[in-house]
Every structure is written in C-alpha cells, then in structure tokens.
C-alpha cells in the first residue's frame, strides 16, 4: 500500500446523505475480479443518462472543472449498505484519495482505509464551507498533524491510532505481517517435523 502522509488535491461536492454502496457501485459490476477498472462505473446511475454511458452533463462529476478532483466532500452516512469492498475500489480507481463525510457506514469506512484512502468525518458546518471551494482551490490533508488546510479554513480530524500508523507507513495487513518476517523464518526453522 502506498504511504499517505500529506496529500494535496482539489475537491468535488456531492452533498447527498445516505449514499449507499449500491449507488457508489451498482451490483451488476461486482463480477469483475481485479481492483482496477471500477472507476468508470462509479456512481453509474447518476453519471450516465439511461445507463448507456452517455454522460449526464448536470451530474457534478461530469463537469469539466471537477474532472480532476481527488477529494470528495459528501453527506452523512456515506457508504451505508452492503459490505462490498468494490465500492471502495471504484472510488480509488476513479482517483479519490480522501472522502470527507458527516459519517460513514462502518464497513465501508474500513474498506476505504484498507485501500489506502483516508475517510474523514467532519460536521456539516465544515463541509458546507468546503462545499463552497472553487474547483481550482487546493486542499491539503496532513495525516500526521490530522489537519485539513484549505482556503476556507483549517480543520482538525480524528483517526484511530492504529489506522494512522498503517497509512503513514503504507502498511496493509500483509505489510504488518511482513514486519515479522525474521521471526517467522526463525520459527519455521524450528517447527516440529510432523507439521511439514
């Protein structure tokens, strides 16, 4: 997993509450088995007219000024619904690095973290300020300091210490295990023969 320390990008507001995992990535796309390629299906029912890959110009992701945004500002209860990790894959593949919401579905929150993204909880007052940013305004997210630095203010956020450590060091569960590679190798040398 790539390290997440300080990230700077532009934002896109999608302030709907209760965006569930089926809206983030509809069920018909779950048969893909690689993490890549899901970005084109992100928010599929909203991004495309008649579900035929004709972009709806009124949907915010399709506006030219927001196409390079990598920080999503959104509503409450983002990612509620099923446990599909594919929803986080779609967000990451599309290019999002940070999602700032009022709250998250528990499983989706962890899925974003497991995929190297940073989900941040902020109150509506902060999100309303961030929603007003121009598409060219840059926002910096400093994980070490737990700060969002923007033209409309500086805001702090909370994150579990273990997740912070993992992201700062680019460690997923396999990476954590591999920190003990020498101990594992030593253990394997002395493993009883009947286990082999």
mmCIF file of C-alpha atoms in Angstrom:
data_model
loop_
_atom_site.group_PDB
_atom_site.id
_atom_site.type_symbol
_atom_site.label_atom_id
_atom_site.label_comp_id
_atom_site.label_asym_id
_atom_site.label_seq_id
_atom_site.Cartn_x
_atom_site.Cartn_y
_atom_site.Cartn_z
ATOM 1 C CA UNK A 1 0.000 0.000 0.000
ATOM 2 C CA UNK A 2 1.221 3.497 -0.796
ATOM 3 C CA UNK A 3 2.102 5.732 2.171
ATOM 4 C CA UNK A 4 -0.354 8.502 2.998
ATOM 5 C CA UNK A 5 1.343 11.395 4.769
ATOM 6 C CA UNK A 6 0.420 14.765 3.248
ATOM 7 C CA UNK A 7 -1.897 14.948 0.273
ATOM 8 C CA UNK A 8 -2.915 17.977 -1.787
ATOM 9 C CA UNK A 9 -5.743 17.938 -4.301
ATOM 10 C CA UNK A 10 -8.925 19.637 -5.436
ATOM 11 C CA UNK A 11 -12.434 18.873 -4.227
ATOM 12 C CA UNK A 12 -15.800 17.945 -5.675
ATOM 13 C CA UNK A 13 -19.007 18.355 -3.630
ATOM 14 C CA UNK A 14 -21.714 15.687 -3.683
ATOM 15 C CA UNK A 15 -23.671 16.582 -0.571
ATOM 16 C CA UNK A 16 -26.320 13.849 -0.692
ATOM 17 C CA UNK A 17 -26.920 11.950 2.547
ATOM 18 C CA UNK A 18 -27.209 8.154 2.676
ATOM 19 C CA UNK A 19 -25.244 7.357 -0.482
ATOM 20 C CA UNK A 20 -25.091 3.594 -0.201
ATOM 21 C CA UNK A 21 -22.656 1.115 -1.690
ATOM 22 C CA UNK A 22 -25.107 0.177 -4.451
ATOM 23 C CA UNK A 23 -25.223 3.817 -5.572
ATOM 24 C CA UNK A 24 -21.434 4.063 -5.336
ATOM 25 C CA UNK A 25 -21.051 0.884 -7.411
ATOM 26 C CA UNK A 26 -24.170 -0.951 -8.656
ATOM 27 C CA UNK A 27 -24.396 -4.704 -8.180
ATOM 28 C CA UNK A 28 -24.102 -5.595 -11.875
ATOM 29 C CA UNK A 29 -20.405 -4.629 -11.806
ATOM 30 C CA UNK A 30 -19.417 -6.874 -8.898
ATOM 31 C CA UNK A 31 -18.356 -9.742 -11.151
ATOM 32 C CA UNK A 32 -15.051 -8.086 -12.051
ATOM 33 C CA UNK A 33 -12.242 -9.640 -10.007
ATOM 34 C CA UNK A 34 -9.433 -7.094 -10.396
ATOM 35 C CA UNK A 35 -9.380 -3.897 -8.335
ATOM 36 C CA UNK A 36 -8.687 -1.880 -11.488
ATOM 37 C CA UNK A 37 -11.332 -0.724 -13.931
ATOM 38 C CA UNK A 38 -14.129 0.046 -11.474
ATOM 39 C CA UNK A 39 -13.745 3.837 -11.692
ATOM 40 C CA UNK A 40 -15.769 4.102 -14.894
ATOM 41 C CA UNK A 41 -18.741 2.537 -13.072
ATOM 42 C CA UNK A 42 -18.583 4.844 -10.019
ATOM 43 C CA UNK A 43 -21.998 6.468 -9.368
ATOM 44 C CA UNK A 44 -23.094 4.795 -12.613
ATOM 45 C CA UNK A 45 -26.825 5.520 -12.330
ATOM 46 C CA UNK A 46 -26.167 9.209 -11.698
ATOM 47 C CA UNK A 47 -23.274 9.790 -14.092
ATOM 48 C CA UNK A 48 -24.886 8.344 -17.205
ATOM 49 C CA UNK A 49 -28.186 9.027 -18.929
ATOM 50 C CA UNK A 50 -30.375 5.966 -19.361
ATOM 51 C CA UNK A 51 -27.439 3.850 -18.096
ATOM 52 C CA UNK A 52 -25.915 3.861 -21.592
ATOM 53 C CA UNK A 53 -22.565 5.575 -20.887
ATOM 54 C CA UNK A 54 -23.852 8.886 -22.233
ATOM 55 C CA UNK A 55 -22.689 11.300 -19.572
ATOM 56 C CA UNK A 56 -25.271 13.451 -17.831
ATOM 57 C CA UNK A 57 -23.728 16.941 -18.046
ATOM 58 C CA UNK A 58 -25.666 18.045 -14.952
ATOM 59 C CA UNK A 59 -24.016 15.494 -12.675
ATOM 60 C CA UNK A 60 -21.149 17.160 -10.820
ATOM 61 C CA UNK A 61 -18.507 14.512 -11.627
ATOM 62 C CA UNK A 62 -19.092 15.131 -15.341
ATOM 63 C CA UNK A 63 -18.491 18.871 -15.227
ATOM 64 C CA UNK A 64 -15.134 19.679 -16.854
ATOM 65 C CA UNK A 65 -13.961 21.790 -13.902
ATOM 66 C CA UNK A 66 -14.345 18.856 -11.471
ATOM 67 C CA UNK A 67 -12.902 16.005 -13.556
ATOM 68 C CA UNK A 68 -9.522 16.041 -11.791
ATOM 69 C CA UNK A 69 -10.898 16.291 -8.259
ATOM 70 C CA UNK A 70 -9.431 13.748 -5.831
ATOM 71 C CA UNK A 71 -11.132 14.824 -2.590
ATOM 72 C CA UNK A 72 -14.852 14.101 -2.269
ATOM 73 C CA UNK A 73 -16.980 16.272 0.040
ATOM 74 C CA UNK A 74 -20.223 14.477 0.809
ATOM 75 C CA UNK A 75 -23.148 13.986 3.182
ATOM 76 C CA UNK A 76 -23.972 11.844 6.179
ATOM 77 C CA UNK A 77 -23.920 8.030 6.255
ATOM 78 C CA UNK A 78 -21.679 7.653 3.203
ATOM 79 C CA UNK A 79 -21.181 4.034 2.125
ATOM 80 C CA UNK A 80 -24.038 2.519 4.098
ATOM 81 C CA UNK A 81 -25.487 -0.735 2.856
ATOM 82 C CA UNK A 82 -23.689 -3.885 1.859
ATOM 83 C CA UNK A 83 -20.141 -4.811 2.764
ATOM 84 C CA UNK A 84 -18.891 -4.843 -0.851
ATOM 85 C CA UNK A 85 -15.281 -3.711 -0.979
ATOM 86 C CA UNK A 86 -15.825 -2.990 -4.674
ATOM 87 C CA UNK A 87 -17.346 0.395 -3.731
ATOM 88 C CA UNK A 88 -14.024 1.483 -2.214
ATOM 89 C CA UNK A 89 -12.185 0.036 -5.233
ATOM 90 C CA UNK A 90 -14.356 2.183 -7.525
ATOM 91 C CA UNK A 91 -13.656 5.360 -5.545
ATOM 92 C CA UNK A 92 -9.904 4.673 -5.528
ATOM 93 C CA UNK A 93 -9.795 3.678 -9.197
ATOM 94 C CA UNK A 94 -11.664 6.847 -10.141
ATOM 95 C CA UNK A 95 -8.900 8.800 -8.381
ATOM 96 C CA UNK A 96 -10.250 9.743 -4.964
ATOM 97 C CA UNK A 97 -7.686 9.799 -2.163
ATOM 98 C CA UNK A 98 -9.808 11.445 0.536
ATOM 99 C CA UNK A 99 -13.540 11.335 1.317
ATOM 100 C CA UNK A 100 -14.877 13.892 3.797
ATOM 101 C CA UNK A 101 -18.353 12.978 5.091
ATOM 102 C CA UNK A 102 -20.589 13.583 8.085
ATOM 103 C CA UNK A 103 -20.408 9.874 8.896
ATOM 104 C CA UNK A 104 -19.653 6.589 7.153
ATOM 105 C CA UNK A 105 -21.081 3.118 7.036
ATOM 106 C CA UNK A 106 -18.746 1.176 9.363
ATOM 107 C CA UNK A 107 -17.666 -1.483 6.889
ATOM 108 C CA UNK A 108 -17.218 0.988 4.043
ATOM 109 C CA UNK A 109 -15.091 3.240 6.276
ATOM 110 C CA UNK A 110 -12.728 0.312 6.912
ATOM 111 C CA UNK A 111 -12.762 -0.670 3.240
ATOM 112 C CA UNK A 112 -11.589 2.810 2.272
ATOM 113 C CA UNK A 113 -8.771 2.623 4.828
ATOM 114 C CA UNK A 114 -7.798 -0.873 3.674
ATOM 115 C CA UNK A 115 -7.430 0.505 0.159
ATOM 116 C CA UNK A 116 -5.165 3.390 1.152
ATOM 117 C CA UNK A 117 -7.811 6.100 1.126
ATOM 118 C CA UNK A 118 -8.444 8.481 4.008
ATOM 119 C CA UNK A 119 -12.074 8.793 5.142
ATOM 120 C CA UNK A 120 -12.533 11.871 7.333
ATOM 121 C CA UNK A 121 -15.563 12.733 9.475
ATOM 122 C CA UNK A 122 -16.452 16.424 9.681
ATOM 123 C CA UNK A 123 -19.548 18.290 10.894
ATOM 124 C CA UNK A 124 -21.933 19.882 8.423
ATOM 125 C CA UNK A 125 -20.604 23.391 9.170
ATOM 126 C CA UNK A 126 -17.133 22.405 7.934
ATOM 127 C CA UNK A 127 -18.473 20.516 4.929
ATOM 128 C CA UNK A 128 -20.636 23.494 3.927
ATOM 129 C CA UNK A 129 -17.501 25.657 3.913
ATOM 130 C CA UNK A 130 -15.562 23.103 1.875
ATOM 131 C CA UNK A 131 -18.515 22.759 -0.500
ATOM 132 C CA UNK A 132 -18.028 26.419 -1.447
ATOM 133 C CA UNK A 133 -14.458 25.935 -2.681
ATOM 134 C CA UNK A 134 -13.757 26.738 -6.306
ATOM 135 C CA UNK A 135 -12.823 23.748 -8.471
ATOM 136 C CA UNK A 136 -9.260 25.092 -8.722
ATOM 137 C CA UNK A 137 -8.827 25.639 -4.965
ATOM 138 C CA UNK A 138 -6.333 23.212 -3.473
ATOM 139 C CA UNK A 139 -6.850 21.476 -0.158
ATOM 140 C CA UNK A 140 -4.043 19.827 1.799
ATOM 141 C CA UNK A 141 -4.720 16.925 4.137
ATOM 142 C CA UNK A 142 -1.915 16.374 6.650
ATOM 143 C CA UNK A 143 -2.387 12.980 8.289
ATOM 144 C CA UNK A 144 0.494 13.384 10.742
ATOM 145 C CA UNK A 145 -0.987 16.636 12.098
ATOM 146 C CA UNK A 146 -4.568 15.461 11.472
ATOM 147 C CA UNK A 147 -5.439 18.699 9.685
ATOM 148 C CA UNK A 148 -7.356 19.812 6.614
ATOM 149 C CA UNK A 149 -5.810 23.023 5.299
ATOM 150 C CA UNK A 150 -7.945 24.943 2.809
ATOM 151 C CA UNK A 151 -8.655 28.467 1.533
ATOM 152 C CA UNK A 152 -11.814 28.480 3.690
ATOM 153 C CA UNK A 153 -10.105 27.451 6.925
ATOM 154 C CA UNK A 154 -8.056 24.880 8.770
ATOM 155 C CA UNK A 155 -9.863 21.961 10.396
ATOM 156 C CA UNK A 156 -8.739 19.059 12.579
ATOM 157 C CA UNK A 157 -9.968 15.481 12.348
ATOM 158 C CA UNK A 158 -9.806 12.283 14.390
ATOM 159 C CA UNK A 159 -8.464 8.911 13.282
ATOM 160 C CA UNK A 160 -7.753 5.694 15.149
ATOM 161 C CA UNK A 161 -4.064 5.470 16.059
ATOM 162 C CA UNK A 162 -3.563 2.040 14.505
ATOM 163 C CA UNK A 163 -5.042 3.154 11.167
ATOM 164 C CA UNK A 164 -2.964 6.320 11.255
ATOM 165 C CA UNK A 165 0.177 4.231 11.747
ATOM 166 C CA UNK A 166 -0.751 1.898 8.889
ATOM 167 C CA UNK A 167 -1.462 4.728 6.442
ATOM 168 C CA UNK A 168 1.607 6.787 7.377
ATOM 169 C CA UNK A 169 3.791 3.726 6.842
ATOM 170 C CA UNK A 170 1.954 2.283 3.843
ATOM 171 C CA UNK A 171 1.157 -0.952 5.648
ATOM 172 C CA UNK A 172 -1.778 -3.189 4.897
ATOM 173 C CA UNK A 173 -2.371 -6.398 6.874
ATOM 174 C CA UNK A 174 0.218 -8.290 4.796
ATOM 175 C CA UNK A 175 2.713 -5.472 5.280
ATOM 176 C CA UNK A 176 2.174 -5.621 9.048
ATOM 177 C CA UNK A 177 2.814 -9.384 8.994
ATOM 178 C CA UNK A 178 5.951 -8.966 6.893
ATOM 179 C CA UNK A 179 7.452 -6.748 9.594
ATOM 180 C CA UNK A 180 7.901 -10.009 11.496
ATOM 181 C CA UNK A 181 9.475 -11.888 8.588
ATOM 182 C CA UNK A 182 12.684 -12.675 10.508
ATOM 183 C CA UNK A 183 10.735 -14.085 13.466
ATOM 184 C CA UNK A 184 8.513 -16.112 11.117
ATOM 185 C CA UNK A 185 11.563 -17.516 9.319
ATOM 186 C CA UNK A 186 13.211 -18.410 12.614
ATOM 187 C CA UNK A 187 10.036 -20.098 13.828
ATOM 188 C CA UNK A 188 9.778 -22.094 10.595
ATOM 189 C CA UNK A 189 13.325 -23.418 11.113
ATOM 190 C CA UNK A 190 12.350 -24.905 14.470
ATOM 191 C CA UNK A 191 8.907 -26.109 13.529
ATOM 192 C CA UNK A 192 8.265 -29.759 14.505
ATOM 193 C CA UNK A 193 8.829 -32.157 11.607
ATOM 194 C CA UNK A 194 5.319 -33.591 11.838
ATOM 195 C CA UNK A 195 3.962 -30.203 10.645
ATOM 196 C CA UNK A 196 5.841 -30.444 7.368
#
